[in-house]
Phi, psi and omega in degrees: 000153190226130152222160224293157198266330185263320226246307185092004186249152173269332196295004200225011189257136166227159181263146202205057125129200195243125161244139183058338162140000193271158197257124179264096170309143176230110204271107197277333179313309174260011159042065185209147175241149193194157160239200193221130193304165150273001158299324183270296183310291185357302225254304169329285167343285203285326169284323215277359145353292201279159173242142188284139187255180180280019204250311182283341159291303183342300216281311177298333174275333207097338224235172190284141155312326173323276188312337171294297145001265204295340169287283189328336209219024178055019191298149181268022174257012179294140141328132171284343181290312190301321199293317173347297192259346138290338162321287194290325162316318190290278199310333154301322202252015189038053188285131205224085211281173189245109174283343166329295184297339162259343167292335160251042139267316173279329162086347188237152200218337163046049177216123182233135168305131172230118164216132165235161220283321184220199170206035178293304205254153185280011197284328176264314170289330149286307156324312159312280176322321158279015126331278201327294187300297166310355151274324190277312188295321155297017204104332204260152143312155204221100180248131189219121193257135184269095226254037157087350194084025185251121177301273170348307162290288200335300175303339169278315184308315177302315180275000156287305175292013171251329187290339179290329178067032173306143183255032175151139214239126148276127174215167184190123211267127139005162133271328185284238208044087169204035131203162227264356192304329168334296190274340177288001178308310196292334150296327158313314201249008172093005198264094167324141195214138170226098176303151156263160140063296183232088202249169184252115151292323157314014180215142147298073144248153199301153191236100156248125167233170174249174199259088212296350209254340176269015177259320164277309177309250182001307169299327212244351188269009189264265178000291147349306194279294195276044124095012170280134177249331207249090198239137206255142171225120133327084144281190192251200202293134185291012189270339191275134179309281186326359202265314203298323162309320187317282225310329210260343182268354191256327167298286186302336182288314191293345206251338175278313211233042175059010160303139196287164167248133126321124211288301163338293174311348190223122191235133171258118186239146199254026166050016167298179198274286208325293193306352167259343183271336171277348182274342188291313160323315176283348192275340217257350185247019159311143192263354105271055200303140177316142159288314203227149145205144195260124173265161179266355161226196155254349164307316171291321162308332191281335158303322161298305175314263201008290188313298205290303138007277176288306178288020177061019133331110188277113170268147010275334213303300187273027201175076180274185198188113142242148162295220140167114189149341188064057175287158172282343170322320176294354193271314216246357168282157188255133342289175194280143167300123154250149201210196191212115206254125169241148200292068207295280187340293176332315165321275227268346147333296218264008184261290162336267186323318180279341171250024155261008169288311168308335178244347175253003163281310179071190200327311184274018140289114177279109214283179179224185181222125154276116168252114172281169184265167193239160186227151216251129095336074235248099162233182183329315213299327179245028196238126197268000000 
């Protein structure tokens, strides 16, 4: 802060040109020009350090911390010229409030937490973004954690958002991931939790999920129609629901149209790039390999096309292949991917909603569980 040499106040000072190589300050209260000792310039420097309080706004008006308070936080009983003229200090001065510190005055944080397992894919970063936009129209703030697909890091994410004092957690688990104490902390401490995508059946808590299991039945009865029989499945890591929904709309579909299921054909990927090209191998190199095959995301189908692809496997004719999540990645590889399309923003709208729903009911909210709907995307890959 720079203030004036006669008066001592900052609020009236501009800069007003270079003298001697030095910054020449101009003062309008007191209609005087200075420059500054280097001692002084020093001190700045060393100030610039510090993050600014209502103490320093206090101190640059003259005025009490109460009043500076009672501006900042809008009270009607301010002057409107005083509140003004703290407004403008603050933005001078880069004033910053410290929501930490009101939160434990308030008890509230008007902050809410998100953790998710990557963000490799567009599948999560749209979720988010539809958090987002339903939490900022409410007000709220967003802290948002990755745990790399690390049990460990997860469990680290969590004890930062519980030290944050978050007023409520969006969450989508790992694949290792299996066991919860992390997350019932949050329940301990009063913290409303809403799983996504990838959820824990050990906690009572709102659920939003899509609807894996009519979603694989629809992909693999699509396979079917267009006339693939020895049809092969990718699921994800068996610790996940959803890899178990796939698994179950991918059976009962083989079982409406009296196809045998095969133990050989459903292979489990721990959904890394390196872990679908090894399941791919194993499925193509079956001494009877699958015509089809329905994968459980699409980077693992697209991994698969590859595979099939460098062995001059011909898609659709010899190999058909859906996915599933609608990555965009999937429009522009040749041939275009059929996939299994999910409402993702939604996803992450409707999480968002039920748990700001959740805080502001507080005990007497009951959680619930939502299943979106899934829509079948039907392109070369599969059209036999």
């Amino acid at each position: 802060m720079i203030k004036c040499i006669r008066c001592n106040h900052v609020h009236a000072i501009t800069k007003s040109g270079i003298v001697r190589g030095k910054q020449r300050y101009y003062c309008k209260d007191c209609n005087i020009y200075f420059t500054l000792p280097d001692e002084t310039m020093a001190d700045l420097k060393q100030h610039k350090k510090h993050m600014t309080t209502i103490v320093d706004i206090a101190r640059a008006l003259n005025i009490s911390k109460s009043t500076v308070s009672r501006a900042l936080h809008e009270h009607g009983d301010i002057n409107p010229g005083t509140k003004a003229a703290v407004l403008e200090m603050a933005r001078q001065l880069d004033y910053q409030p410290n929501l930490l510190a009101k939160s434990l005055v308030k008890s509230k944080s008007n902050t809410i937490g998100i953790i998710v397992p990557e963000f490799l894919t567009y599948f999560f970063p749209t979720i988010i973004m539809g958090a987002q936009q339903v939490a900022a129209e409410a007000g709220y703030n967003v802290i948002i954690c990755q745990s790399q697909e690390s049990y460990k890091t997860e469990v680290a994410n969590a004890h930062v958002l519980l030290a944050n004092r978050v007023d409520g957690v969006l969450i989508s688990m790992t694949r290792e991931t299996k066991k919860f104490d992390h997350f019932k902390a949050f329940e301990k401490h009063g913290i409303p939790v809403v799983f996504f995508n990838r959820v824990c059946d050990e906690m009572d808590t709102s659920k939003v999920l899509v609807n894996d299991y009519e979603g694989a039945l629809k992909a693999v009865e699509h396979l079917i129609k267009n006339g693939y029989k020895n049809i092969a499945h990718i699921g994800g890591p068996p610790a996940l629901l959803i890899t178990h929904n796939r698994l179950r709309g991918y059976k009962d579909a083989l079982a409406k149209y009296k196809l045998p299921f095969k133990k050989e054909l459903v292979v489990h990927c721990n959904l890394s790039k390196k872990d679908a090209i090894t399941c791919a191998e194993q499925l193509l190199d079956l001494k009877h390999p699958p015509d089809a095959v329905f994968c459980v995301n699409d980077p693992v189908a697209i991994q698969l096309m590859l595979l099939a692809k460098k062995r001059k496997i011909k898609i659709p004719s010899e190999l058909g292949i859906v996915g599933f999540s609608n990555e965009p990645s999937g429009e522009v590889i040749e041939p275009a991917l059929t996939t299994v399309q999910q409402p993702v923003a939604d996803i992450g709208r409707s999480a968002a909603g039920i748990l700001l729903e959740a805080i502001k009911k507080g005990d007497a909210y009951v959680p619930e569980k939502k299943s979106l709907k899934t829509t079948l995307i039907v392109r070369e890959s599969s059209k036999k």
